[in-house]
């Protein structure tokens, strides 16, 4: 009998076996960590020491290269002095300028020449300097000595190094030792560390190269002091000298250089770099160390290097760090194995729930199809019905069982297979077509079909789901609506013809009335003029006044007839839209008004750049009426002012014509735009009362609006819009 936790071949592991496997993973990982950790510390330290030794060799090579360069610079000075027994300051400056010390050798403070002189030679040199420059060459420190080594040439000279010229280097013990060694060995020698080279330069060193008279070095060392002419010296600062040799980005690397004496003598350790020994890690500091001794121009330097432990690839984890990292990785693997083991049973539960959920989803899908109010059917790849709902059976007037196995396309006639193929290609997985369905009873129905691709179960051949919607009633309703629309269009056309005929008759009536009224008016005016001219003596003043009133009334009647015709032309003329410069048009109109009334002084303010779209003739008529009214009604105002500008509020913009004339009562604003309505007496201000009515008609023909506001004695303003969209005219 098999145990409960035995696992058949090919089946997943049980939960207990998963736990055992996790424990085995942990044990194996810890074993590997222990094996690796035993030698990891030694290997890492050996690698770090090798890297530090290589970096130390590179630093020493750079230091030697820089010292060799400094020696070559001093040797060049020696060659110059051999060719010229004693070069002057200008020749020495030309030589040093050609070297470009400040750019090529930043650590070097300059290049100098210290002459070797006896007291008599020093006295002769001072006399020569006084004769040449009328200045006494002073030696510092003063006093009588058997031998002098003053600096006679120095370049470049700065504020900090100006007092170096004349300094007797043989009086400085550290420098004197190096100078004596260079003279005896006929080779370049370097000093021990000097605490202060010059003001602001910090600690430094000086390398000396001996100069012999005529450039010939005596073979006998005992004869060299007498043949010595002087020394070429190159002082340089220690800090930039060493810093330039250190590798860039050397994180955690510390360097200490100690001068341990001459080649053939023992001396105390003199810190060379850095001067503060506390800046270098002590012996207990964590990391690796490397030390070496170098022979440097008669001195011995001990170079000590220390590389601190870092977190990078070059750092030292040590055995403890390696073990900790390995244990952490082992625990992570163990936790992962445990999670996999514990999730196995959950995966099985989830699979069971998903199977149950799938069955429920299948049941919901079947129920949704069967009880849907819209006809639906499942088709196989050949187009046969493998399932249909009651709504589809009701559309076809049959039962769902009779639909099973039938070709779905056989239910329809008059289909356009090419159009259906184009719709399928354009829409992809979902496409729609309209077909005619012929029932068995002979009734023809229009249906809207929506095809959608759906996947089937393994072993099933479900290819698509089709939705059948009976749209016969909707199409019939649309046909009725179209018929009503055609009837409505016919009625609209009839009403349009009637309105056109009425407008034509109105226009004919206006011309007829104008013609018929003008004849009696001319007769009345002519006879009244004849009476006034021929029989004026037969009337008294009252009678002559009556005749004058008759003539004035006939003239007024003629003006009203002309205004009526003018307003009818505004409504009849064809609207031609074009871009208009309203600012220029307003300036032209006001210029004409000023020419017609030259005695007026009116302040005119027109905003530049105002443009609109409209009929140029009608818009000029519009502005002429508004600006003409402003000109007319400011006649009695002492400081008349007329403005034409664009104003806006709440995202809307208007054109505004305003003045400071007599204004009007706002209570009568409703009469402004009615024909023949006047708010002022005719004897005060002339006009027919039709200008603003024409303005309103022009604005409305352009699809805009106009409004007027006024205050008695303070002026009026009119705001209007001219939309860019074409308006029916």
XYZ file of C-alpha atoms in Angstrom:
729
model
C 0.000 0.000 0.000
C 1.435 3.403 -0.991
C 2.014 6.118 1.590
C -0.062 9.259 1.586
C 2.858 11.455 0.535
C 4.236 9.149 -2.159
C 4.293 11.009 -5.459
C 3.680 9.130 -8.709
C 6.154 9.711 -11.530
C 5.375 12.866 -13.512
C 3.204 14.342 -10.722
C 4.143 17.480 -8.713
C 5.977 17.051 -5.387
C 3.942 16.954 -2.215
C 4.173 19.771 0.348
C 6.290 17.646 2.728
C 8.744 16.727 -0.032
C 8.961 20.405 -0.958
C 9.955 21.298 2.613
C 12.627 18.573 2.630
C 14.018 19.882 -0.656
C 14.199 23.424 0.837
C 16.222 22.122 3.796
C 18.622 20.279 1.459
C 19.091 23.499 -0.542
C 19.953 25.387 2.666
C 22.476 22.765 3.801
C 24.164 22.603 0.387
C 24.390 26.412 0.134
C 25.897 26.781 3.617
C 28.451 24.062 2.812
C 29.550 25.919 -0.318
C 29.803 29.165 1.663
C 32.021 27.507 4.276
C 34.312 26.055 1.588
C 34.645 29.390 -0.170
C 35.084 31.464 2.997
C 38.121 29.461 4.179
C 40.391 30.967 1.527
C 38.471 34.092 0.491
C 40.185 36.464 2.936
C 43.715 35.468 1.938
C 42.899 35.652 -1.767
C 41.343 39.079 -1.478
C 44.251 40.433 0.561
C 46.780 39.048 -1.929
C 44.876 40.663 -4.798
C 44.685 43.982 -2.939
C 48.415 43.899 -2.157
C 49.229 43.173 -5.801
C 47.043 46.064 -6.968
C 48.605 48.389 -4.385
C 52.150 47.328 -5.424
C 51.355 48.084 -9.063
C 49.925 51.502 -8.169
C 53.010 52.225 -6.007
C 55.348 51.383 -8.904
C 53.366 53.747 -11.147
C 53.580 56.575 -8.596
C 57.366 56.080 -8.182
C 57.816 56.046 -11.962
C 55.921 59.347 -12.272
C 57.992 60.932 -9.490
C 61.244 59.804 -11.151
C 60.015 61.137 -14.506
C 59.265 64.548 -12.999
C 62.676 64.697 -11.244
C 64.373 63.700 -14.491
C 62.540 66.530 -16.233
C 63.685 68.999 -13.570
C 67.282 67.726 -13.971
C 67.071 68.239 -17.733
C 65.876 71.798 -17.132
C 68.873 72.487 -14.875
C 71.231 70.780 -17.368
C 69.933 73.178 -20.007
C 70.903 76.061 -17.745
C 74.334 74.477 -17.267
C 74.790 74.315 -21.053
C 73.820 77.991 -21.362
C 76.361 78.982 -18.688
C 79.046 76.888 -20.365
C 78.459 78.719 -23.647
C 78.221 82.156 -22.004
C 80.545 82.658 -19.056
C 78.112 84.821 -17.178
C 74.776 85.515 -18.971
C 72.915 88.683 -18.129
C 69.390 88.867 -16.727
C 67.761 89.243 -20.160
C 69.497 86.139 -21.576
C 68.492 84.111 -18.523
C 64.898 85.339 -18.848
C 64.744 84.369 -22.533
C 65.904 80.882 -21.649
C 63.316 80.397 -18.879
C 60.517 81.936 -20.979
C 61.201 79.340 -23.648
C 60.745 76.601 -21.032
C 57.235 77.935 -20.085
C 57.714 76.775 -16.482
C 54.315 77.898 -15.127
C 52.393 75.807 -17.657
C 54.631 72.762 -18.142
C 56.014 72.455 -14.611
C 53.442 73.928 -12.164
C 55.332 72.689 -9.089
C 58.601 74.439 -10.069
C 58.967 77.868 -8.446
C 61.656 79.105 -10.874
C 65.167 78.531 -12.225
C 68.154 80.220 -10.568
C 71.931 80.396 -10.781
C 74.073 80.616 -7.624
C 77.663 81.652 -8.345
C 80.602 80.173 -6.411
C 82.769 83.157 -5.348
C 85.704 83.906 -3.145
C 85.658 87.224 -1.242
C 87.767 88.845 -3.951
C 85.529 87.520 -6.742
C 82.467 88.766 -4.878
C 84.013 92.229 -4.583
C 84.822 92.297 -8.322
C 81.267 91.161 -9.134
C 79.761 93.885 -6.960
C 81.890 96.510 -8.705
C 80.772 95.224 -12.085
C 77.105 95.341 -11.051
C 77.501 98.906 -9.725
C 79.137 100.026 -12.962
C 76.466 98.328 -15.078
C 73.300 99.204 -13.126
C 74.565 101.790 -10.565
C 73.173 99.558 -7.830
C 75.090 97.682 -5.147
C 74.678 93.922 -5.238
C 74.053 92.899 -1.625
C 74.645 89.449 -0.194
C 72.230 88.081 2.386
C 73.185 87.345 5.089
C 76.063 89.848 5.206
C 79.417 89.018 6.719
C 82.880 87.783 5.835
C 83.147 84.147 4.747
C 85.754 82.068 2.939
C 83.283 81.138 0.156
C 80.041 82.627 -1.088
C 77.202 81.094 -3.080
C 74.758 83.969 -3.736
C 71.839 83.745 -6.197
C 72.708 86.098 -9.057
C 70.080 85.024 -11.615
C 66.441 84.054 -10.971
C 63.481 83.734 -13.301
C 60.626 84.215 -13.132
C 60.787 86.873 -10.430
C 57.609 87.462 -8.419
C 56.710 89.468 -5.341
C 57.331 86.376 -3.236
C 60.731 85.529 -4.791
C 62.187 89.026 -5.301
C 64.265 88.842 -2.114
C 65.880 85.520 -3.168
C 68.392 87.315 -5.460
C 71.533 87.880 -3.383
C 70.726 85.132 -0.862
C 73.848 83.078 -0.036
C 72.654 79.470 -0.286
C 75.842 78.158 1.324
C 74.677 79.709 4.586
C 71.682 77.370 4.669
C 72.986 74.007 6.063
C 70.462 71.820 4.231
C 71.161 73.474 0.898
C 74.899 73.636 1.538
C 75.016 69.841 1.954
C 73.351 69.318 -1.435
C 75.564 71.936 -3.098
C 78.767 70.346 -1.741
C 77.555 66.904 -2.872
C 76.814 68.201 -6.394
C 80.272 69.865 -6.612
C 82.106 66.769 -5.444
C 80.171 64.261 -7.557
C 79.817 66.504 -10.640
C 76.166 65.322 -10.774
C 72.763 66.721 -9.859
C 71.851 66.467 -6.189
C 68.697 67.227 -4.259
C 68.263 68.730 -0.796
C 66.543 67.369 2.247
C 63.021 68.758 2.845
C 62.945 72.526 3.390
C 60.102 73.697 5.625
C 59.460 76.919 3.638
C 60.706 77.593 0.109
C 59.289 81.118 -0.178
C 56.334 83.023 1.140
C 53.091 81.214 0.272
C 54.845 78.259 -1.442
C 54.893 75.777 1.465
C 57.549 73.066 1.978
C 59.800 72.176 -0.924
C 63.032 70.798 -2.371
C 65.891 72.186 -4.485
C 67.796 70.248 -7.111
C 71.342 71.502 -7.873
C 73.456 70.913 -11.000
C 77.153 72.001 -10.823
C 78.608 74.377 -13.433
C 82.347 74.166 -14.160
C 84.376 76.750 -15.921
C 84.607 76.223 -19.690
C 82.118 73.391 -19.300
C 84.910 70.870 -18.506
C 84.513 68.596 -15.475
C 87.907 67.757 -13.859
C 88.541 64.048 -13.663
C 90.187 64.437 -10.243
C 87.533 65.107 -7.593
C 90.056 67.112 -5.582
C 90.357 69.635 -8.435
C 86.627 70.151 -8.832
C 86.109 72.789 -6.092
C 88.643 75.114 -7.739
C 87.104 74.623 -11.211
C 83.507 75.186 -9.990
C 81.764 78.255 -11.393
C 78.439 77.838 -9.572
C 75.217 75.880 -9.446
C 71.994 75.911 -11.491
C 69.200 75.328 -9.002
C 65.529 74.446 -9.512
C 63.361 74.898 -6.389
C 59.928 73.252 -6.412
C 57.010 72.740 -4.004
C 56.502 69.260 -2.604
C 52.688 69.122 -2.454
C 51.889 69.783 -6.172
C 54.977 67.727 -7.127
C 53.624 64.630 -5.349
C 49.927 65.310 -6.140
C 50.621 65.309 -9.887
C 52.109 61.806 -9.612
C 49.123 60.280 -7.783
C 46.546 58.474 -9.968
C 43.214 60.231 -10.564
C 40.269 58.851 -8.629
C 42.455 56.877 -6.223
C 39.828 56.515 -3.527
C 41.163 55.234 -0.208
C 44.841 55.450 -1.324
C 47.203 57.240 1.098
C 50.871 58.062 0.399
C 53.678 59.084 2.788
C 57.235 59.992 1.697
C 60.024 60.183 4.260
C 63.608 61.383 3.643
C 65.871 58.895 5.471
C 69.243 60.545 4.732
C 72.078 60.542 2.216
C 73.246 57.550 0.269
C 76.263 56.924 2.515
C 75.012 58.224 5.856
C 72.319 57.586 8.392
C 69.973 60.364 9.453
C 66.737 60.909 11.221
C 63.537 60.400 9.296
C 62.382 63.729 7.849
C 58.721 63.853 6.727
C 58.588 64.891 3.108
C 54.918 64.359 2.224
C 52.718 64.993 4.049
C 54.444 67.027 6.764
C 51.782 66.045 9.296
C 52.381 62.371 10.008
C 48.905 62.097 11.554
C 47.423 62.456 8.058
C 48.733 58.968 7.162
C 46.830 55.956 8.614
C 48.550 54.297 11.559
C 49.594 50.681 11.741
C 46.253 49.567 13.169
C 44.229 51.020 10.266
C 42.283 48.468 8.247
C 43.556 47.791 4.716
C 46.810 46.784 2.977
C 50.235 48.471 3.013
C 53.259 48.616 0.756
C 56.669 50.235 1.359
C 59.808 50.750 -0.727
C 63.075 52.776 -0.601
C 64.262 54.786 -3.595
C 67.640 56.449 -4.272
C 66.860 60.010 -5.413
C 69.786 62.230 -6.451
C 71.960 61.425 -3.442
C 69.047 61.087 -0.989
C 67.066 58.075 0.127
C 63.289 58.279 0.192
C 61.019 55.769 1.851
C 57.635 55.683 0.147
C 54.801 54.142 2.129
C 51.404 53.349 0.576
C 48.148 52.402 2.273
C 44.931 51.277 0.581
C 41.894 51.454 2.836
C 39.133 48.888 2.625
C 36.350 50.041 0.282
C 32.953 48.687 -0.653
C 33.823 48.350 -4.342
C 35.225 45.394 -6.195
C 38.662 46.244 -4.908
C 37.565 46.352 -1.255
C 38.114 43.582 1.300
C 35.081 41.785 2.620
C 37.171 39.470 4.749
C 36.110 36.042 5.919
C 33.345 37.410 8.103
C 31.898 39.484 5.272
C 32.104 36.584 2.826
C 30.404 34.224 5.273
C 27.678 36.787 6.044
C 26.969 37.324 2.366
C 26.935 33.594 1.668
C 24.641 32.885 4.619
C 22.274 35.620 3.433
C 22.173 34.112 -0.059
C 21.583 30.642 1.445
C 18.688 31.926 3.529
C 17.199 33.595 0.477
C 17.382 30.327 -1.463
C 15.824 28.502 1.469
C 13.025 31.070 1.706
C 12.412 30.763 -2.036
C 12.210 26.966 -1.822
C 9.826 27.229 1.151
C 7.628 29.677 -0.733
C 7.496 27.348 -3.731
C 6.608 24.415 -1.485
C 3.866 26.323 0.333
C 2.376 27.744 -2.845
C 1.985 24.299 -4.396
C -1.174 23.494 -2.439
C -2.466 27.032 -3.048
C -1.901 26.548 -6.777
C -3.940 23.357 -6.676
C -6.758 25.163 -4.824
C -6.639 28.019 -7.300
C -6.784 25.574 -10.211
C -9.857 23.949 -8.691
C -11.543 27.322 -8.150
C -10.672 28.389 -11.689
C -12.252 25.217 -13.076
C -15.410 25.916 -11.092
C -15.319 29.572 -12.178
C -14.948 28.483 -15.793
C -18.007 26.245 -15.499
C -19.990 29.091 -13.992
C -18.787 31.480 -16.705
C -19.829 28.985 -19.374
C -23.256 28.705 -17.759
C -23.634 32.498 -17.642
C -22.603 32.753 -21.301
C -25.116 30.110 -22.346
C -27.870 31.724 -20.298
C -27.065 35.193 -21.683
C -27.371 33.879 -25.240
C -30.487 31.794 -24.641
C -32.520 34.430 -22.809
C -31.311 37.523 -24.708
C -34.003 39.679 -26.329
C -31.857 39.885 -29.474
C -31.420 36.878 -31.696
C -28.043 35.151 -31.319
C -26.459 32.029 -32.792
C -23.138 30.182 -32.531
C -21.695 29.084 -35.893
C -18.992 26.624 -36.794
C -16.309 27.279 -39.384
C -18.625 26.132 -42.209
C -21.379 28.536 -41.149
C -23.715 25.911 -39.619
C -25.767 26.783 -36.547
C -24.629 24.800 -33.516
C -26.642 26.790 -30.963
C -29.444 29.400 -31.178
C -31.590 31.267 -28.677
C -35.348 31.757 -28.472
C -35.212 35.331 -29.817
C -33.636 34.128 -33.091
C -36.221 31.389 -33.381
C -38.950 34.029 -32.911
C -37.433 36.183 -35.691
C -37.317 33.219 -38.074
C -40.706 31.892 -36.857
C -39.435 28.424 -35.995
C -38.059 26.542 -32.974
C -34.422 26.459 -31.780
C -34.240 22.703 -32.386
C -35.165 23.122 -36.066
C -32.358 25.683 -36.477
C -29.644 23.292 -35.268
C -27.399 22.136 -38.114
C -28.893 24.510 -40.724
C -26.626 26.705 -42.807
C -26.971 30.203 -41.388
C -26.659 31.791 -44.831
C -29.667 29.834 -46.132
C -31.977 31.966 -43.961
C -31.246 35.085 -46.068
C -31.621 36.127 -49.683
C -30.283 38.995 -51.727
C -26.948 39.098 -49.927
C -23.901 40.741 -51.461
C -21.060 38.335 -50.760
C -18.461 40.813 -52.117
C -19.717 43.624 -49.849
C -19.746 41.248 -46.878
C -16.164 40.198 -47.630
C -15.073 43.852 -47.811
C -16.771 44.592 -44.458
C -15.055 41.568 -42.882
C -11.644 42.647 -44.225
C -12.103 46.265 -43.089
C -13.437 45.500 -39.588
C -11.291 42.536 -38.612
C -12.772 40.227 -35.999
C -16.064 42.171 -35.681
C -18.094 43.318 -38.711
C -21.717 44.226 -39.472
C -23.941 43.667 -42.512
C -27.645 44.090 -43.345
C -29.544 41.235 -45.036
C -33.085 40.257 -46.009
C -34.630 37.309 -44.172
C -37.426 35.300 -45.873
C -39.600 33.468 -43.404
C -41.236 30.203 -44.279
C -44.619 31.997 -44.279
C -43.385 34.326 -47.056
C -42.882 37.444 -44.922
C -39.715 39.427 -45.710
C -37.846 40.986 -42.795
C -34.745 43.222 -42.768
C -32.165 42.181 -40.199
C -28.863 43.660 -39.021
C -26.159 41.008 -38.493
C -23.143 41.503 -36.236
C -20.408 38.852 -36.551
C -17.766 38.364 -33.852
C -15.068 35.705 -33.690
C -15.151 33.641 -30.487
C -12.939 30.743 -29.347
C -14.392 27.339 -28.593
C -13.465 24.491 -26.273
C -10.955 21.815 -27.204
C -12.700 19.480 -29.613
C -15.394 22.018 -30.519
C -15.631 23.906 -33.782
C -17.122 27.223 -32.639
C -15.892 29.928 -35.004
C -18.142 32.943 -34.542
C -21.069 34.446 -32.664
C -23.649 36.261 -34.761
C -26.247 38.686 -33.424
C -29.484 39.059 -35.425
C -31.488 42.245 -34.907
C -34.830 42.749 -36.697
C -34.767 46.329 -38.047
C -37.828 46.094 -40.303
C -39.994 48.364 -38.150
C -37.188 50.884 -37.808
C -36.596 51.009 -41.574
C -40.297 51.501 -42.181
C -40.348 54.345 -39.648
C -37.332 55.920 -41.338
C -39.109 55.658 -44.695
C -42.103 57.455 -43.250
C -39.820 60.158 -41.834
C -38.158 60.575 -45.236
C -41.567 60.905 -46.869
C -42.553 63.548 -44.327
C -39.257 65.364 -44.934
C -39.898 65.417 -48.669
C -43.377 66.812 -48.003
C -41.878 69.419 -45.682
C -39.272 70.388 -48.268
C -42.037 70.847 -50.810
C -43.911 73.095 -48.391
C -40.769 75.083 -47.629
C -40.096 75.573 -51.342
C -43.688 76.715 -51.822
C -43.444 79.173 -48.909
C -40.079 80.417 -50.260
C -41.612 81.115 -53.652
C -44.514 82.912 -52.000
C -42.125 84.992 -49.855
C -39.998 85.841 -52.905
C -43.123 86.889 -54.781
C -44.230 89.006 -51.797
C -40.821 90.709 -51.641
C -40.953 91.439 -55.350
C -44.452 92.850 -54.975
C -43.311 94.923 -51.977
C -40.385 96.287 -53.976
C -42.709 97.111 -56.875
C -45.117 98.701 -54.443
C -42.330 100.830 -52.933
C -41.272 102.108 -56.343
C -44.903 102.668 -57.357
C -45.708 104.568 -54.170
C -42.525 106.604 -54.603
C -43.421 107.480 -58.177
C -47.117 108.119 -57.467
C -46.380 110.234 -54.379
C -43.644 112.273 -56.004
C -46.004 113.602 -58.796
C -48.571 115.277 -56.460
C -45.743 116.439 -54.207
C -44.070 118.131 -57.153
C -47.383 119.715 -58.105
C -47.999 120.963 -54.554
C -44.462 122.310 -54.327
C -44.623 123.936 -57.761
C -48.005 125.654 -57.302
C -47.146 126.780 -53.778
C -43.882 128.268 -55.104
C -45.800 130.070 -57.874
C -48.318 131.406 -55.351
C -45.470 132.619 -53.124
C -43.673 134.272 -56.008
C -46.593 135.794 -58.006
C -49.194 136.540 -55.358
C -47.098 137.190 -52.301
C -48.480 140.719 -52.071
C -52.030 139.363 -51.826
C -51.219 137.592 -48.523
C -50.324 138.937 -45.207
C -47.518 137.501 -43.088
C -49.728 134.722 -41.762
C -50.677 133.619 -45.269
C -47.109 133.699 -46.470
C -46.170 131.596 -43.429
C -48.823 129.040 -44.356
C -47.423 128.794 -47.900
C -43.882 128.323 -46.510
C -45.119 125.525 -44.232
C -46.758 123.783 -47.199
C -43.509 123.895 -49.135
C -41.491 122.656 -46.126
C -43.952 119.769 -45.633
C -43.633 118.713 -49.280
C -39.829 118.841 -49.013
C -39.975 116.737 -45.813
C -42.267 114.258 -47.534
C -39.775 113.899 -50.413
C -36.947 113.242 -47.988
C -38.977 110.555 -46.231
C -39.721 108.849 -49.544
C -35.963 108.876 -50.404
C -35.115 107.438 -46.977
C -37.736 104.706 -47.429
C -36.218 103.712 -50.774
C -32.725 103.786 -49.290
C -33.744 101.405 -46.476
C -35.392 99.036 -48.977
C -32.136 98.936 -50.966
C -30.253 97.895 -47.803
C -32.473 94.828 -47.485
C -32.439 93.969 -51.225
C -28.770 94.343 -52.166
C -26.608 91.218 -52.539
C -24.207 90.576 -49.620
C -20.564 90.228 -50.742
C -18.171 89.417 -47.899
C -14.529 90.474 -47.979
C -11.835 91.405 -45.417
C -12.303 95.013 -44.241
C -10.034 97.460 -42.416
C -12.556 99.179 -40.140
C -9.935 101.554 -38.703
C -9.027 102.944 -42.157
C -12.688 103.128 -43.174
C -13.567 105.108 -40.017
C -10.700 107.536 -40.611
C -11.954 108.192 -44.165
C -15.527 108.821 -42.977
C -14.476 111.208 -40.194
C -12.148 113.020 -42.616
C -15.102 113.614 -44.951
C -17.225 114.868 -42.035
C -14.450 117.271 -41.002
C -14.148 118.627 -44.546
C -17.887 119.272 -44.660
C -17.791 121.117 -41.323
C -14.382 122.833 -41.235
C -15.205 125.032 -38.251
C -15.566 122.087 -35.840
C -12.815 120.943 -33.468
C -13.419 117.319 -32.449
C -11.023 114.932 -30.689
C -11.093 111.661 -32.646
C -9.691 108.404 -31.180
C -9.628 105.387 -33.540
C -8.028 102.134 -32.401
C -5.628 100.892 -35.111
C -5.725 97.430 -36.635
C -9.478 96.726 -36.324
C -10.499 94.286 -39.068
C -13.661 92.360 -39.863
C -15.383 90.460 -42.667
C -18.379 91.961 -44.442
C -19.859 93.790 -47.411
C -17.758 96.909 -47.956
C -20.679 99.078 -49.200
C -23.051 98.076 -46.392
C -20.399 98.297 -43.652
C -19.367 101.758 -44.867
C -23.063 102.754 -44.705
C -23.187 101.320 -41.160
C -20.107 103.259 -39.958
C -21.233 106.386 -41.811
C -24.545 106.428 -39.901
C -22.985 105.734 -36.474
C -20.055 108.169 -36.851
C -22.306 110.746 -38.540
C -24.700 110.620 -35.565
C -21.759 111.018 -33.167
C -20.533 114.028 -35.192
C -24.027 115.531 -35.286
C -24.961 115.103 -31.626
C -21.639 116.530 -30.319
C -22.227 119.802 -32.160
C -23.167 121.658 -28.980
C -20.407 120.050 -26.820
C -17.442 122.375 -26.123
C -14.749 119.608 -26.003
C -16.281 117.125 -28.413
C -14.791 113.614 -28.398
C -15.568 110.629 -30.664
C -14.081 107.149 -30.099
C -14.130 104.005 -32.246
C -12.531 100.998 -30.547
C -12.800 97.302 -29.807
C -13.930 96.225 -26.335
C -14.322 92.817 -24.759
C -15.890 91.205 -21.729
C -16.262 87.555 -20.713
C -14.537 86.229 -23.841
C -16.770 88.300 -26.206
C -15.683 91.281 -28.301
C -17.625 94.189 -29.792
C -16.897 97.228 -31.879
C -17.906 100.392 -30.047
C -18.683 103.930 -31.317
C -19.031 106.402 -28.429
C -19.248 110.173 -27.985
C -19.717 112.757 -25.227
C -22.603 114.575 -26.931
C -26.140 115.263 -25.763
C -26.948 111.558 -25.318
C -30.512 110.265 -24.855
C -32.812 108.904 -22.195
C -32.198 105.161 -21.754
C -35.923 104.660 -21.167
C -36.504 105.343 -24.902
C -33.693 103.060 -26.143
C -36.278 100.672 -27.609
C -37.227 103.284 -30.252
C -33.662 103.793 -31.511
C -33.736 101.235 -34.302
C -37.320 101.741 -35.522
C -37.814 103.583 -38.834
C -38.844 107.251 -38.582
C -38.513 107.240 -34.760
C -36.736 110.325 -33.404
C -35.655 111.101 -29.829
C -34.793 114.725 -30.615
C -36.772 117.500 -32.314
C -36.246 117.982 -36.052
C -35.514 121.670 -35.618
C -32.641 120.831 -33.211
C -30.966 118.059 -35.207
C -31.813 117.207 -38.807
C -32.406 113.762 -40.241
C -35.148 111.385 -41.361
C -34.994 108.978 -38.375
C -34.033 106.043 -40.579
C -30.224 105.836 -40.113
C -30.195 103.555 -37.059
C -32.915 101.367 -38.603
C -30.637 100.863 -41.634
C -27.709 100.119 -39.267
C -29.730 97.413 -37.509
C -30.705 95.781 -40.822
C -27.076 95.780 -42.029
C -25.845 94.229 -38.751
C -28.530 91.534 -38.833
C -27.764 90.698 -42.470
C -24.171 90.035 -41.378
C -25.360 87.810 -38.520
C -24.398 90.285 -35.771
C -26.119 92.236 -33.029
C -26.226 95.905 -31.997
C -27.200 97.721 -28.811
C -27.210 101.337 -27.699
C -26.758 103.044 -24.334
C -26.996 106.711 -23.462
C -27.143 109.244 -20.653
C -28.707 112.649 -21.171
C -25.993 115.291 -21.384
C -23.118 112.736 -21.144
C -23.122 111.063 -24.524
C -24.034 107.744 -26.104
C -22.330 104.559 -27.204
C -23.301 101.856 -29.684
C -21.831 98.347 -29.613
C -22.097 95.926 -32.539
C -20.583 92.667 -33.769
C -19.610 91.497 -37.264
C -19.129 87.687 -37.149
C -16.742 86.084 -39.617
C -19.232 83.328 -40.460
C -21.328 84.032 -43.569
C -24.867 85.033 -42.800
C -27.803 84.422 -45.056
C -28.704 87.662 -46.709
